[in-house]
PDB file of C-alpha atoms in Angstrom:
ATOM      1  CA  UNK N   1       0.000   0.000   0.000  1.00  0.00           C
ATOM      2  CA  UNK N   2       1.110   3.391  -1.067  1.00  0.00           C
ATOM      3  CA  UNK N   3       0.918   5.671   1.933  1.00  0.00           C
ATOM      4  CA  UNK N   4       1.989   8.814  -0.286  1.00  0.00           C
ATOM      5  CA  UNK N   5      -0.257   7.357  -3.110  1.00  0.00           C
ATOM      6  CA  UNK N   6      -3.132   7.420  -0.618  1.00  0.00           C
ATOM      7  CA  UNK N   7      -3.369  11.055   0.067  1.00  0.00           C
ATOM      8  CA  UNK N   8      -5.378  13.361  -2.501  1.00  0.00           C
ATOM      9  CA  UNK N   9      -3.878  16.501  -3.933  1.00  0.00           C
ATOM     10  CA  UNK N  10      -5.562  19.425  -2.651  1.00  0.00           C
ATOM     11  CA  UNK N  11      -6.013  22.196  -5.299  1.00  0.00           C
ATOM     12  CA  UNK N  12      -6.116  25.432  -3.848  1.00  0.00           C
ATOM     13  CA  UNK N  13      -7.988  28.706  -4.412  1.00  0.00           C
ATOM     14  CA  UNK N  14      -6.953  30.086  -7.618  1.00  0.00           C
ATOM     15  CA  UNK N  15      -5.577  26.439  -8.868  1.00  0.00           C
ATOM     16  CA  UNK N  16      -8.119  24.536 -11.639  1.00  0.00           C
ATOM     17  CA  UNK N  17      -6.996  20.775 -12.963  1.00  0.00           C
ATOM     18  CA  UNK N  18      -8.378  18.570 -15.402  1.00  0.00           C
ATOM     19  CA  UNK N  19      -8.383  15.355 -16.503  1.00  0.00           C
ATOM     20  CA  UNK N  20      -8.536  13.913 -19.963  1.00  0.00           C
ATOM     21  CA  UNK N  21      -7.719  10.255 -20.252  1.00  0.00           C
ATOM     22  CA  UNK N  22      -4.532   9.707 -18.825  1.00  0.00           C
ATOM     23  CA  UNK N  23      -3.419  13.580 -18.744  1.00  0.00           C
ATOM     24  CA  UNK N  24      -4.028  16.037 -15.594  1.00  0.00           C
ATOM     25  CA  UNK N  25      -3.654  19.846 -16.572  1.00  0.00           C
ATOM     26  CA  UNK N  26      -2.950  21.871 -13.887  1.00  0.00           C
ATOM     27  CA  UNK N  27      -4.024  26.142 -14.590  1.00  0.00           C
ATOM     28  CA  UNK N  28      -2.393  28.499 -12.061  1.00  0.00           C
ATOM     29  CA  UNK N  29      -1.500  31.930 -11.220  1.00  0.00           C
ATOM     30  CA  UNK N  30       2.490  30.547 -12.422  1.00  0.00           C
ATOM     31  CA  UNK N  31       1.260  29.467 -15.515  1.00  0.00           C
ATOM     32  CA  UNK N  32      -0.349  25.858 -17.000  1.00  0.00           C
ATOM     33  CA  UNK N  33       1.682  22.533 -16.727  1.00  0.00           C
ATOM     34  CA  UNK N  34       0.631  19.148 -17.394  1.00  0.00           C
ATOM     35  CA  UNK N  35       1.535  14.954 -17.176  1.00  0.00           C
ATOM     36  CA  UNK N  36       0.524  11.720 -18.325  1.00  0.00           C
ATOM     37  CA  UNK N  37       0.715   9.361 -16.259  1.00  0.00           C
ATOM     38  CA  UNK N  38       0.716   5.835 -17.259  1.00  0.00           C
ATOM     39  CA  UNK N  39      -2.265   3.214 -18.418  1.00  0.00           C
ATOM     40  CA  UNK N  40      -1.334   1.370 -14.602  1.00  0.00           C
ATOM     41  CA  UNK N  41      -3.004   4.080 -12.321  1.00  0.00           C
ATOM     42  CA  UNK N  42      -6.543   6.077 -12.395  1.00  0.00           C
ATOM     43  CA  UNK N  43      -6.689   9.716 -12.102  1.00  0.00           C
ATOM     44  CA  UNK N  44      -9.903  12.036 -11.342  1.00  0.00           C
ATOM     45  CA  UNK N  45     -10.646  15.229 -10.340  1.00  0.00           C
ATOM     46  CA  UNK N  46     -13.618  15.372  -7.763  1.00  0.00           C
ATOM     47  CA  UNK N  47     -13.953  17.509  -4.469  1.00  0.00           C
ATOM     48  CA  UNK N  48     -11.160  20.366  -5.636  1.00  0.00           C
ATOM     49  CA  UNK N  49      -8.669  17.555  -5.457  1.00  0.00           C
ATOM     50  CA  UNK N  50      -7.221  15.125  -7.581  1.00  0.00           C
ATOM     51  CA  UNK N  51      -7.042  11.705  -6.593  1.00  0.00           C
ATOM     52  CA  UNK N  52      -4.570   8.452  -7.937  1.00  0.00           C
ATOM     53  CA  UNK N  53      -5.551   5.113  -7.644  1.00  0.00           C
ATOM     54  CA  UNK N  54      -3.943   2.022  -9.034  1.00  0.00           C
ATOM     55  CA  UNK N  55      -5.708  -0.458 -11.553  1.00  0.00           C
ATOM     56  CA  UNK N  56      -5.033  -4.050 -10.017  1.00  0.00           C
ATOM     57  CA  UNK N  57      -2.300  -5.116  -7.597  1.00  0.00           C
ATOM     58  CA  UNK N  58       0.430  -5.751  -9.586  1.00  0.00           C
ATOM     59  CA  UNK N  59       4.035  -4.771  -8.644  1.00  0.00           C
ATOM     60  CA  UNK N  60       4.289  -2.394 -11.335  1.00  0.00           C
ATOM     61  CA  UNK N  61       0.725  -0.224 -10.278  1.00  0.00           C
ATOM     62  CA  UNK N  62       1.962   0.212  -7.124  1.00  0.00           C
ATOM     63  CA  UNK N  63       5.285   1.860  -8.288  1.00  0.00           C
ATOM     64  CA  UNK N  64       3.336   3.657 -10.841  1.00  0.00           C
ATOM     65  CA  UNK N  65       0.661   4.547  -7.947  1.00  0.00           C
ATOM     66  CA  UNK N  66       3.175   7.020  -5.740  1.00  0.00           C
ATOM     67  CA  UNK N  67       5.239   8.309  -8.498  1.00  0.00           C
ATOM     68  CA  UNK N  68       1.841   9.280 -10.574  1.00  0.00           C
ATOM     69  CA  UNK N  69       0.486  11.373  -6.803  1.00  0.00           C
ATOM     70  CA  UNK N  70       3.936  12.942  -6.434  1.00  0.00           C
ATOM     71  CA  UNK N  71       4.149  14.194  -9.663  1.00  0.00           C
ATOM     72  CA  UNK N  72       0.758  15.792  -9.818  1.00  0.00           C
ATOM     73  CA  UNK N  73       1.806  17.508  -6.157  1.00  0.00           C
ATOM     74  CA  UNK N  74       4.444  18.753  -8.376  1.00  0.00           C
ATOM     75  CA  UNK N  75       2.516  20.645 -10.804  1.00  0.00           C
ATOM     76  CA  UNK N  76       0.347  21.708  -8.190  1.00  0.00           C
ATOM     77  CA  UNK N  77       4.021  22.985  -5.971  1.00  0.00           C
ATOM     78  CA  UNK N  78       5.105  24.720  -9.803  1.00  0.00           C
ATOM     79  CA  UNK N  79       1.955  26.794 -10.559  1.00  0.00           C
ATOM     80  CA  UNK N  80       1.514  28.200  -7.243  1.00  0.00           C
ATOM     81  CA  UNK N  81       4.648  28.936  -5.833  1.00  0.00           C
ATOM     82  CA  UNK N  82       7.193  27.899  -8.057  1.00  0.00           C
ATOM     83  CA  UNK N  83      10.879  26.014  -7.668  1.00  0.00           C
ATOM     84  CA  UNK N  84      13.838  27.305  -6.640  1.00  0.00           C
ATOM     85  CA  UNK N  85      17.583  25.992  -6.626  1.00  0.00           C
ATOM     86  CA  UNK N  86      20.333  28.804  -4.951  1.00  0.00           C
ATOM     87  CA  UNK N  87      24.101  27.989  -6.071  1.00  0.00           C
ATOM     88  CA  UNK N  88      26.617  29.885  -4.419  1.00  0.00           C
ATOM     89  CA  UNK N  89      30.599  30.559  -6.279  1.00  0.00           C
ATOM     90  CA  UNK N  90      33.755  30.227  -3.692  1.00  0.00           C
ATOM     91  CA  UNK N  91      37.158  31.352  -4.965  1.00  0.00           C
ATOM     92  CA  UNK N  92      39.167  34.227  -5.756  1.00  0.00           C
ATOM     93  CA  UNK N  93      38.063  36.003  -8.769  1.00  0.00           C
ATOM     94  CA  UNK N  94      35.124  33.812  -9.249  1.00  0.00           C
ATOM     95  CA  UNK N  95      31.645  35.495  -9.929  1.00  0.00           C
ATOM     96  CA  UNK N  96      28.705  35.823 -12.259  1.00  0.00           C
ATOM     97  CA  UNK N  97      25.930  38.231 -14.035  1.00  0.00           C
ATOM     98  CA  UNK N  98      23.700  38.548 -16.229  1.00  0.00           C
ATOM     99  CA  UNK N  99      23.583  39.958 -19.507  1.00  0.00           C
ATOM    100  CA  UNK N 100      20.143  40.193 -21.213  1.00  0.00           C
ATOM    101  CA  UNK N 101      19.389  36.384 -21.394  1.00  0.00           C
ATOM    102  CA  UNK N 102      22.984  35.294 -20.628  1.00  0.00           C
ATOM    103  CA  UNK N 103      24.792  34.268 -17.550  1.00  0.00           C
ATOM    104  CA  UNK N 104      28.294  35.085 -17.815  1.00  0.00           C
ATOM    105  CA  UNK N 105      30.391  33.343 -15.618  1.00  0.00           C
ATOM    106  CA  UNK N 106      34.068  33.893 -14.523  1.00  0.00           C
ATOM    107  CA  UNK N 107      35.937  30.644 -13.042  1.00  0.00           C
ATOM    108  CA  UNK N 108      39.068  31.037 -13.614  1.00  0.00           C
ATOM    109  CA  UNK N 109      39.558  29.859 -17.100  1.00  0.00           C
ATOM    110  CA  UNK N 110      41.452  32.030 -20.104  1.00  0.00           C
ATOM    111  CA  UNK N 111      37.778  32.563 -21.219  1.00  0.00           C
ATOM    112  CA  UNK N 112      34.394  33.509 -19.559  1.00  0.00           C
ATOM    113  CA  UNK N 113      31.891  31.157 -20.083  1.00  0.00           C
ATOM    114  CA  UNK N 114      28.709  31.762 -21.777  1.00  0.00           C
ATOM    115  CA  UNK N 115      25.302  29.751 -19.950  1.00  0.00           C
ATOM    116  CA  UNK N 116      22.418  30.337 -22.174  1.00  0.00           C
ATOM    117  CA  UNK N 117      19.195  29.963 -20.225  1.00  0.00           C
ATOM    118  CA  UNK N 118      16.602  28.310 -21.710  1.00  0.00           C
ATOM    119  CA  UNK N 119      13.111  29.037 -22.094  1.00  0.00           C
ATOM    120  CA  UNK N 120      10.919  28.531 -19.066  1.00  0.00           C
ATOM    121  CA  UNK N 121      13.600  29.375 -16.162  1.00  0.00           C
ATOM    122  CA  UNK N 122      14.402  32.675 -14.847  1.00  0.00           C
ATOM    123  CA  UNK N 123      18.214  33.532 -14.205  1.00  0.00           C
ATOM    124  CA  UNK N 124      19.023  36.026 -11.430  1.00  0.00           C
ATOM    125  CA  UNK N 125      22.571  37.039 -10.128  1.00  0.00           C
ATOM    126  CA  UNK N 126      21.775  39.287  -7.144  1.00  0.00           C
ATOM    127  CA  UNK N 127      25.195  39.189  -5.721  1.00  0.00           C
ATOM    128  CA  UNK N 128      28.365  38.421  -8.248  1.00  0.00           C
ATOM    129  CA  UNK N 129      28.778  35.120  -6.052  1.00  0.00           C
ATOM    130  CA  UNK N 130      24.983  34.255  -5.678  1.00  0.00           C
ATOM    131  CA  UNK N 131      23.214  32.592  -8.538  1.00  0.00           C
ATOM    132  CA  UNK N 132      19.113  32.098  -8.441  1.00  0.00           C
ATOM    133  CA  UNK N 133      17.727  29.521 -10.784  1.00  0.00           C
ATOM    134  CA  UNK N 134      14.106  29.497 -10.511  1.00  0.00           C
ATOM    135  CA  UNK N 135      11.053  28.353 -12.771  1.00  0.00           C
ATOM    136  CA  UNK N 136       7.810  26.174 -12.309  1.00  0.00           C
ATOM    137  CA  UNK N 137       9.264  22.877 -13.828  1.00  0.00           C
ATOM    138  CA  UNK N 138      11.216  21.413 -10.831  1.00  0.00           C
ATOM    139  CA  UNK N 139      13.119  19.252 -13.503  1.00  0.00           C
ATOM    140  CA  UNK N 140      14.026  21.896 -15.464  1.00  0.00           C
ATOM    141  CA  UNK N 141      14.846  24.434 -12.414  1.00  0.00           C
ATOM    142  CA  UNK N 142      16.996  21.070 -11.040  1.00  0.00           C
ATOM    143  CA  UNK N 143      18.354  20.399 -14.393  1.00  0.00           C
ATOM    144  CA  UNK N 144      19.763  24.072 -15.215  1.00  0.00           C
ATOM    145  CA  UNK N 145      21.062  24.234 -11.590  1.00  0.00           C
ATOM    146  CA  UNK N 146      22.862  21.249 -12.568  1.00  0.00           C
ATOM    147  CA  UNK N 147      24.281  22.660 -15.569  1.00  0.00           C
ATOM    148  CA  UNK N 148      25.593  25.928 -14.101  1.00  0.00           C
ATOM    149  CA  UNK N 149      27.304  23.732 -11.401  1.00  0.00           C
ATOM    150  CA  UNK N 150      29.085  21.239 -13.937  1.00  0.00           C
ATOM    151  CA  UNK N 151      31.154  24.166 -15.573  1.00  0.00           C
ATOM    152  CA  UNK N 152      33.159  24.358 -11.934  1.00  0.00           C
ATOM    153  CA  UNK N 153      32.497  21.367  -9.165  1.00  0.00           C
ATOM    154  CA  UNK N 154      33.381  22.631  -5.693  1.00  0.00           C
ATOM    155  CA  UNK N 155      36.712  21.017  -5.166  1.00  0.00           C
ATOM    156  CA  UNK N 156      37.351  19.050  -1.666  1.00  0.00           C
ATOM    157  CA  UNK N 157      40.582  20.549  -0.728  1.00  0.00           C
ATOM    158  CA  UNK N 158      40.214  24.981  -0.499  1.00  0.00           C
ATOM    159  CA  UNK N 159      36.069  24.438  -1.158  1.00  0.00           C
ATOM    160  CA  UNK N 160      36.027  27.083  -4.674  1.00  0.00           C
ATOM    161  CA  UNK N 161      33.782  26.026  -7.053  1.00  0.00           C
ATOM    162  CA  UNK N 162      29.941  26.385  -7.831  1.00  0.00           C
ATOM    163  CA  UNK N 163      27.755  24.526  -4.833  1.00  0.00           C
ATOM    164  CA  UNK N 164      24.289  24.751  -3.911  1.00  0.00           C
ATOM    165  CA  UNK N 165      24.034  26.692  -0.836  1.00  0.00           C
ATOM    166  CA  UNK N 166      22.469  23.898   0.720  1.00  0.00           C
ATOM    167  CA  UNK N 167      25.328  21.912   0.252  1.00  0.00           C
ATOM    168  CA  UNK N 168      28.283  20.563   2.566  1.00  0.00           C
ATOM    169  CA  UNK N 169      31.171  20.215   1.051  1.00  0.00           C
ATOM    170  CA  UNK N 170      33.387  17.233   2.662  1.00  0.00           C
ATOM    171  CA  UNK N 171      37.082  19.027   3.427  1.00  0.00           C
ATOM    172  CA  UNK N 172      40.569  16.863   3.224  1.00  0.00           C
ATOM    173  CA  UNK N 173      43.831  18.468   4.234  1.00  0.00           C
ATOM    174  CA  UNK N 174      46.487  18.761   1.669  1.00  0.00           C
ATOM    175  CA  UNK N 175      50.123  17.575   2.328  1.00  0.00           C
ATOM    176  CA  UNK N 176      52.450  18.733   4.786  1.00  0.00           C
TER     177      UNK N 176
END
């Protein structure tokens, strides 16, 4: 039994889904997002939230069954208030801003590097070392945040590098 599966989404005021087959559509004040979910689970709409249940008991419905509620939750989390991933840059000389619909990022290599963002996230640089990915497709948001990071991993031994601010980095000491 799927104890997350279990629990309805609540839609709330200002939030409108649908269901049309196997697709929920989610409207909100962030904008419209939607996800099919497969043939194994059952979604509907009824008392201004959306409920999954799984067709049959096989292994397979039951996986389907959680993954199908969480995801839903999601869209319901991205049109209302949105996702958001903070990176932070440590190191001497390292920073970043934004240029029209381009991060430029200096990390110590004979070149700046170029991030184009893509369409559906929103880019901010507040402070040179404070980067702000944020966007109401937490795979997308996750995924950019990602990308940004790759160009410079936080390195174990003096910590400079691109890290999330949420993130401990583990600390060795060098040679003596």
């Amino acid at each position: 039994m799927s104890r997350i599966g279990k629990k309805p989404v609540d839609l709330p005021s200002g939030v409108t889904a649908s269901v049309s087959g196997q697709t929920v559509e989610v409207k909100g004040p962030k904008g419209t997002r939607s996800f099919t979910a497969t043939d194994d689970v059952t979604l509907a709409v009824e008392d201004n939230a959306v409920t999954v249940t799984p067709r049959g008991k096989s292994k397979r419905a039951r996986q389907q069954w959680g993954m199908s509620r969480t995801q839903v939750q999601n869209l319901v989390t991205g049109v209302t208030d949105g996702f958001k991933k903070e990176l932070e840059i440590n190191g001497v000389g390292y920073r970043a801003q934004m240029q029209g619909n381009v991060l430029k990022l200096n990390l110590g290599y004979s070149h700046d590097v170029n991030f184009d963002v893509p369409e559906g996230v929103t880019v901010t640089a507040p402070k040179p070392t404070i980067i702000i990915v944020e966007g109401n497709d937490q795979q997308q948001v996750g995924q950019v945040a990602a990308n940004i990071r790759e160009w410079r991993k936080p390195e174990p031994y003096k910590g400079k590098g691109i890290k999330y601010v949420d993130e401990y980095i583990f600390r060795k000491e060098g040679k003596r």
